[in-house]
Amino acid sequence: MEGLKAILLICDGMADRPVPQLGARTPLEAADNVNMNTLALQGECGLMDPIAPGVRPGSDTSHLAILGYDPYTVYTGRGPFEAAGIGMDVRRGDIAFRCNFSTVDASMVVTDRRAGRIEKGTDQLAAAVNGMQIEDITCYFKESVAHRGALVLRGPGLGAAVTDTDPHEAGAKVHGAEPCDPNDEASAKTARIVNEFVRRSYDLLKNHAVNKQREAEGKLPANIILPRGAGMAPHLESFQEKYRLKGAAVVETGLIAGIAVYLGMDLIEAPGATGGLDSDIMAMGRAVLKALDDHNFLLCNIKGPDVAGHDGLPDAKVAMIQRIDEVVGMLMESVDELTYIVLAADHASPISVKDHSGDSVPIAFWGPDVRVDSVQAYDERSVIGGGLVRIRGTDLMNILTDLMGTQEKFGA
Amino acid sequence: MEGLKAILLICDGMADRPVPQLGARTPLEAADNVNMNTLALQGECGLMDPIAPGVRPGSDTSHLAILGYDPYTVYTGRGPFEAAGIGMDVRRGDIAFRCNFSTVDASMVVTDRRAGRIEKGTDQLAAAVNGMQIEDITCYFKESVAHRGALVLRGPGLGAAVTDTDPHEAGAKVHGAEPCDPNDEASAKTARIVNEFVRRSYDLLKNHAVNKQREAEGKLPANIILPRGAGMAPHLESFQEKYRLKGAAVVETGLIAGIAVYLGMDLIEAPGATGGLDSDIMAMGRAVLKALDDHNFLLCNIKGPDVAGHDGLPDAKVAMIQRIDEVVGMLMESVDELTYIVLAADHASPISVKDHSGDSVPIAFWGPDVRVDSVQAYDERSVIGGGLVRIRGTDLMNILTDLMGTQEKFGA
């Protein structure tokens, strides 16, 4: 495409706190990230609170915020984004769940939450339950990878505030879904439908040919489906409508892919992108560059730093950052002078926490016409004093579309 | 208690503006506050707007905000917190007032708003009016210190938007309470009830034995009760429910004690805490430390700097800050390595203003895992450039519970 373009590079969980093993430096401070530092030196920097100061974001809520959709308004659960991410049709008002194929005994006690980590045949099992009618509700079900799947309920009068049917541990009985508030009739209806879906899934799957075959092979049958993480599908203006930008995403996780799909962005596959520390992230960078031929906005999420954070591995996190730094260098060298690069994290995943934290993250805008500030390096503390000072996730796209000249004036 | 703990030390009204008598330094800048400076050096610092930039907070609204309860949502007046602070049962939807025992003549002209600063017998006077029924409303009244008390109205259909009955000056007639909006029927009902309560209080108190005795001694009778500062009791999730922290408060004023009680925090008495410049604040510090044995969150409010600010006394404010600095040093030396100290003010009370102002205040987080920044000293201008940059009061508890690991993730 012609004209101004942008790459939003989100390094998942990259921000951190001072790590004793790194001499009280953060992984970004300890890393040899010369290209990121050059980007910061030539760009405008600051701190960003993905949601708000101190608030611990999920990857879903942070990406919604960073793409300009206030999660406090639109988010009730990850179900709809998971379902969209595996290609299901999800419509406003649908109630969507993440699901596991599991194994239960005849008294509904879960013997394995992952049905012996089933790998094959889930498409046939899914076909057996997909399209089920319960009362005036249609139940759409689709398998995902391994033992995973998603359930979408469509029909009138449904609510999303229901408890999980998955007991989250083996040896426990399947839970009956319940409305969180007994006076919430819409959620009570959803609970009733889900419980019936679970019951019927057992009837339909227990003697299914796939399971007969598994049992003959000494494997656990995938004889029930257990939904959890209910969420109501929100109405989200498409990314293109909202920003007049043609967007695509090169990402590694189903959840973030689901958000991109939900917003109508194109998903671009990158060969070798695994979501792990071994991911071929340079291939992702090349996929981003290629996609700029026919898109003017590219979201790229590299999952590795978050993986190292969750595992509490400082050296792996530093190494991952250095690998990302090479991608940053490649992108800076390859793009034309009309392309912005925004470098950020969606949250911190500190080594000490082994989970997401509410710390602010460094952000840098690089490209034509930015007000270059005095920041010399890209890390949590070097960006203090930058021109962006401290912004929120929901500010990012406003700043970017302002630079790109695609934003309408508010007022006259 | 085991695990991470926190002390939130609020130095009431400590922030200020440059004071000519102090060589255009603020009291914090002029003070020898070496321990605060060490805390800032070892911590993460910034500016905080208790409510929002430039907004002048009350002590009640700022403490609500700092404890994570948005005052714009929950606050309609100080009455409910005053009433809770003196041990009254205050329930959601009650209308509560601060009251004075006053002296009126037979034509309802106030001759002394404080009933000759009555010290004794108000419990008997209160008993004479407590429990009064007016229409379908029950009126609960309790005495506080000296001429003060609180009134709680309980029953259906009440509003809080009514004017005061206290004329706020001697020589004026008692005001009839009126609804702020004549079309607001709920507040009109409250005004009607309050006016009847005031009328009956005069009937019940004018010949009361306590007042007969006072008149015999040449003292002014406390022959009427004048309510003011109406507020509707909000539903506030308890501090423990909201944060999963067991909280206690060591504070010097009834209003802040009322907020703590309202949130279900334990109140800890410190001997010698007077709320004045002479207060034994080291005893407060010791009470804080002792309370950490069975609590993991301690709110401590030291009132002295606000008193000096209201009185316009720069040297007294500097001296008070230096006395607080000793408490800070004692706390830093005494706590274990798992305890956070957050040092802040609830608002500025500038010497030049002699009242609360909307200036930002310095804040510092000190304790395990904070992103120590380059700030070297604790005062209004030295914290500029700190890692917190500029936060709001309602951010404070999010940042703290993120550090303490008690906050749930928003999203997945």
Short mmCIF file of C-alpha atoms in Angstrom, two decimals, chain A residues 16-18 47 53-61 71-72 75 78 352 355-360 380-381 384 389-390 392, chain B residues 44 340 368-373 385-392 395 398-399 401-403 405-412:
data_model
loop_
_atom_site.label_atom_id
_atom_site.label_comp_id
_atom_site.label_asym_id
_atom_site.label_seq_id
_atom_site.Cartn_x
_atom_site.Cartn_y
_atom_site.Cartn_z
CA ASP A 16 9.93 -6.36 34.52
CA ARG A 17 11.20 -5.30 37.93
CA PRO A 18 14.84 -5.19 39.12
CA LEU A 47 5.81 4.78 30.18
CA PRO A 53 -1.55 2.31 36.98
CA GLY A 54 -1.12 -0.82 39.05
CA VAL A 55 -3.89 -2.79 37.32
CA ARG A 56 -2.80 -6.32 36.36
CA PRO A 57 -3.81 -6.92 32.74
CA GLY A 58 -4.60 -10.15 30.99
CA SER A 59 -3.23 -10.51 27.47
CA ASP A 60 -6.77 -10.10 26.15
CA THR A 61 -7.73 -6.99 28.11
CA PRO A 71 -11.89 -3.47 28.20
CA TYR A 72 -13.98 -2.15 31.11
CA TYR A 75 -14.91 -7.37 28.11
CA ARG A 78 -12.16 -14.58 27.11
CA SER A 352 9.89 -12.39 40.65
CA ASP A 355 2.75 -13.89 36.21
CA HIS A 356 1.46 -10.62 34.80
CA SER A 357 1.88 -7.56 36.99
CA GLY A 358 0.44 -4.06 36.97
CA ASP A 359 3.77 -2.29 36.44
CA SER A 360 4.01 0.27 33.69
CA GLU A 380 11.71 0.68 32.08
CA ARG A 381 13.78 3.40 33.74
CA ILE A 384 11.35 8.13 32.38
CA VAL A 389 5.57 10.89 30.05
CA ARG A 390 3.00 8.29 31.16
CA ARG A 392 -2.50 4.51 29.00
CA GLU B 44 10.02 4.65 43.63
CA TYR B 340 6.20 -1.82 52.28
CA PRO B 368 10.66 -5.31 48.16
CA ASP B 369 10.71 -5.43 44.36
CA VAL B 370 9.96 -1.75 43.66
CA ARG B 371 11.55 -0.23 40.57
CA VAL B 372 13.93 2.10 42.42
CA ASP B 373 14.32 5.31 40.44
CA GLY B 385 11.32 12.61 37.31
CA GLY B 386 10.46 9.60 39.49
CA GLY B 387 9.22 6.35 38.07
CA LEU B 388 5.64 6.89 39.16
CA VAL B 389 5.59 10.15 37.24
CA ARG B 390 2.11 11.40 38.24
CA ILE B 391 -0.60 9.15 39.58
CA ARG B 392 -3.99 9.69 41.16
CA ASP B 395 -4.23 4.41 41.64
CA ASN B 398 -3.84 -0.79 42.74
CA ILE B 399 -0.08 -0.20 42.68
CA THR B 401 -1.82 -4.59 45.87
CA ASP B 402 0.03 -5.34 42.62
CA LEU B 403 3.31 -5.25 44.54
CA GLY B 405 0.49 -9.87 45.00
CA THR B 406 -3.07 -9.77 46.31
CA GLN B 407 -4.70 -8.29 43.21
CA GLU B 408 -6.67 -10.45 40.79
CA LYS B 409 -5.75 -10.25 37.13
CA PHE B 410 -8.24 -8.42 34.89
CA GLY B 411 -8.69 -10.81 31.99
CA ALA B 412 -6.70 -13.86 31.00
#
